[in-house]
Amino acid sequence: MATVLVIGASRGIGLEFVRQYRAAGDRVIATARDDAGLAGLKALGATPLRVDVANPASVSGLAWQLDGEKIDIALYVAGAWVTADARTPPTREDFDRLMHTNVLGAMQAIPQVAPLVEAAPHGRFAFITSEMGRIAGVDDSLAWVYRASKAALNMAVASAQHDYPQAILVALSPGWVQTDMGGAAAPLRVDQSVAGMRAALDGLGPQHKGAFLDYDGRPFEGW
């Protein structure tokens, strides 16, 4: 039985990770920012923690809530989205929301969680990113603030790997998924994407440290 931490598990991909790992018999610790989310996690048999990744003060309390756990698999799933293109500069509100959620929250979680991942044999820490966060291969400016935030997240993960050599840190793209962001036209159901990512996590080895991978475990080219 593995101990799994899911940061950002109120809905969508994060909640599906909780469902699947609990169905497999694993122990799951998961975070949500409100009472409804915490109740949903408890109903699935997870240990719920109140954390709002968009609030730096909230994320900074994660370590004491985990209280020395050994984490076999940690997942940073929380994310925010905005569709604006480069014709108009982002509002300060949009910029702060995306950067706090997609980047700063992850950067605050790393020094609190990565040591707990290193304490477990073959510990893995995955950050759910996006194909839009590739450095190369940008075809248009749609969602440019979102792209910038995910590119920054990918670089943060690759950089942090050097400080936590006993863990495997990866940026993991879920693909185009039928969530409120991906829409109904997306080719992947949430359960399919999460099943693929779980298999990819199971197959991680030292050669994947600091890598940017698709949901099926293939490395992204042009990164």
C-alpha positions in Angstrom: 0.0 0.0 0.0 1.4 3.3 -1.1 0.9 6.7 0.6 -0.2 9.2 -2.0 -0.5 13.0 -1.6 -2.8 14.9 -4.0 -2.5 18.7 -3.8 -5.6 20.2 -5.5 -8.2 17.5 -5.3 -11.5 19.3 -5.1 -12.6 18.3 -8.6 -11.5 17.1 -12.0 -8.2 15.4 -12.4 -7.2 15.7 -8.8 -10.4 14.2 -7.5 -10.1 11.3 -10.0 -6.5 10.6 -8.8 -8.1 10.3 -5.3 -10.8 7.9 -6.6 -8.4 5.7 -8.4 -5.7 5.4 -5.8 -8.3 4.7 -3.1 -9.9 2.0 -5.4 -6.5 0.4 -5.6 -6.3 0.3 -1.8 -3.7 3.0 -1.3 -3.7 5.5 1.5 -4.5 9.0 0.2 -3.9 12.4 1.7 -5.6 15.1 -0.3 -6.1 18.8 -0.2 -9.1 21.1 -0.9 -9.7 24.7 -0.2 -13.3 24.7 1.1 -15.7 22.6 3.2 -17.5 21.0 0.3 -14.2 19.8 -1.2 -13.0 18.5 2.2 -16.3 16.6 2.7 -16.0 15.0 -0.7 -12.5 13.8 0.0 -13.5 12.4 3.3 -16.4 10.5 1.7 -13.9 8.8 -0.6 -11.8 7.6 2.4 -9.0 10.1 1.9 -7.4 12.1 4.7 -8.5 15.7 3.9 -6.3 18.8 4.5 -7.4 22.4 4.0 -5.0 24.1 1.6 -5.6 26.9 -0.9 -2.7 27.0 -3.3 -3.6 30.5 -4.5 -3.0 31.7 -0.9 0.7 31.6 0.0 0.0 31.7 3.7 -2.2 28.6 3.3 0.4 26.6 1.3 3.1 27.5 3.8 1.3 25.4 6.5 1.4 22.2 4.5 4.5 20.8 6.1 3.1 20.8 9.7 -0.1 19.2 8.4 1.9 16.4 6.9 3.9 16.1 10.1 6.8 13.9 8.9 4.9 11.6 6.6 6.8 9.4 4.1 5.1 10.1 0.7 5.5 7.5 -2.0 3.7 9.5 -4.7 3.0 13.3 -4.5 0.9 15.1 -7.1 0.6 18.8 -7.5 -2.6 19.0 -9.6 -3.9 22.5 -8.8 -4.2 24.8 -11.8 -5.9 28.0 -13.1 -6.7 29.0 -16.7 -7.3 32.2 -18.7 -7.8 32.4 -22.5 -6.6 35.9 -23.3 -4.1 36.3 -26.1 -1.1 38.7 -26.5 -3.0 41.6 -28.0 -3.9 42.8 -24.5 -1.6 42.6 -21.5 -3.0 40.5 -18.7 -4.7 42.2 -15.8 -2.8 42.1 -12.5 -5.6 39.9 -11.1 -5.4 37.3 -13.9 -1.6 37.3 -13.7 -1.5 36.9 -10.0 -4.1 34.1 -10.0 -2.3 32.0 -12.6 1.2 32.6 -11.2 0.1 32.0 -7.6 -1.8 28.8 -8.5 0.3 27.3 -11.2 3.8 28.3 -10.2 4.2 29.9 -6.7 2.0 27.3 -5.0 4.2 24.5 -6.5 7.4 26.3 -5.6 6.2 26.7 -2.0 5.1 23.0 -1.9 8.4 21.6 -3.2 10.6 22.3 -0.1 7.8 21.1 2.2 6.9 17.9 0.3 10.0 16.8 -1.6 11.9 15.8 1.6 9.0 13.6 2.5 9.1 12.0 -1.0 12.9 11.5 -0.6 12.2 9.7 2.6 10.2 7.0 0.8 12.0 4.4 -1.4 11.6 5.4 -5.1 9.5 8.4 -4.1 7.9 10.3 -7.0 6.7 13.9 -7.2 4.7 14.9 -10.3 3.4 18.3 -11.2 0.4 18.4 -13.6 1.4 20.7 -16.4 0.3 21.3 -20.0 1.6 20.7 -23.6 1.1 24.5 -23.9 4.0 24.9 -21.5 6.6 23.7 -24.0 9.4 26.2 -24.7 9.3 25.4 -28.4 6.4 24.7 -30.7 4.1 27.6 -29.9 1.8 28.1 -32.9 -0.3 31.0 -31.6 -0.7 33.3 -28.6 -3.9 31.8 -27.3 -3.8 31.6 -23.5 -0.4 33.2 -23.4 -0.4 33.9 -19.7 -1.4 30.3 -19.0 1.4 29.1 -21.4 3.9 31.3 -19.5 2.8 30.0 -16.2 3.2 26.3 -17.3 6.6 26.9 -18.9 7.7 28.5 -15.6 6.3 25.5 -13.7 8.2 23.0 -16.0 11.5 24.9 -15.4 10.9 25.1 -11.7 10.5 21.3 -11.6 13.6 20.7 -13.7 15.6 23.1 -11.5 14.3 21.7 -8.2 15.3 18.2 -9.1 19.0 19.1 -8.4 18.2 19.8 -4.8 16.2 16.6 -4.2 18.3 13.9 -5.9 16.7 11.0 -4.0 13.3 11.7 -5.4 12.0 11.7 -9.0 10.4 15.0 -9.9 8.6 15.2 -13.2 6.3 17.6 -15.0 3.4 15.5 -16.4 0.9 16.6 -19.0 -2.6 15.0 -18.7 -3.3 15.5 -22.4 -6.4 17.2 -23.8 -9.0 16.1 -21.2 -12.8 16.5 -20.9 -12.7 18.9 -18.0 -14.2 22.4 -17.6 -11.0 23.7 -19.2 -10.7 21.1 -22.0 -14.3 21.0 -22.9 -16.6 18.2 -24.2 -14.7 18.0 -27.5 -11.5 16.8 -25.8 -10.6 13.2 -26.8 -9.7 12.0 -23.3 -12.0 11.3 -20.4 -10.7 12.2 -17.0 -10.5 8.6 -15.9 -8.5 7.6 -19.0 -6.0 10.4 -18.5 -5.5 9.7 -14.8 -5.1 5.9 -15.5 -2.4 6.8 -18.1 -0.6 9.1 -15.7 -0.7 6.5 -12.9 0.9 4.0 -15.2 3.5 6.5 -16.2 4.3 7.2 -12.6 4.7 3.5 -11.9 7.2 3.3 -14.8 9.4 6.2 -13.7 13.1 5.6 -13.2 16.3 7.6 -12.6 16.4 8.5 -16.3 13.2 10.5 -15.9 14.4 12.9 -13.2 13.4 16.5 -14.0 11.7 15.4 -17.2 8.6 16.7 -19.0 6.4 13.8 -19.9 3.1 13.2 -21.7 0.3 11.3 -19.8 1.4 8.0 -21.4 5.0 8.5 -20.2 6.6 9.7 -23.5 9.0 12.6 -23.2 8.0 15.8 -24.9 10.1 16.8 -27.8 11.1 20.4 -28.2 11.4 20.9 -24.5 
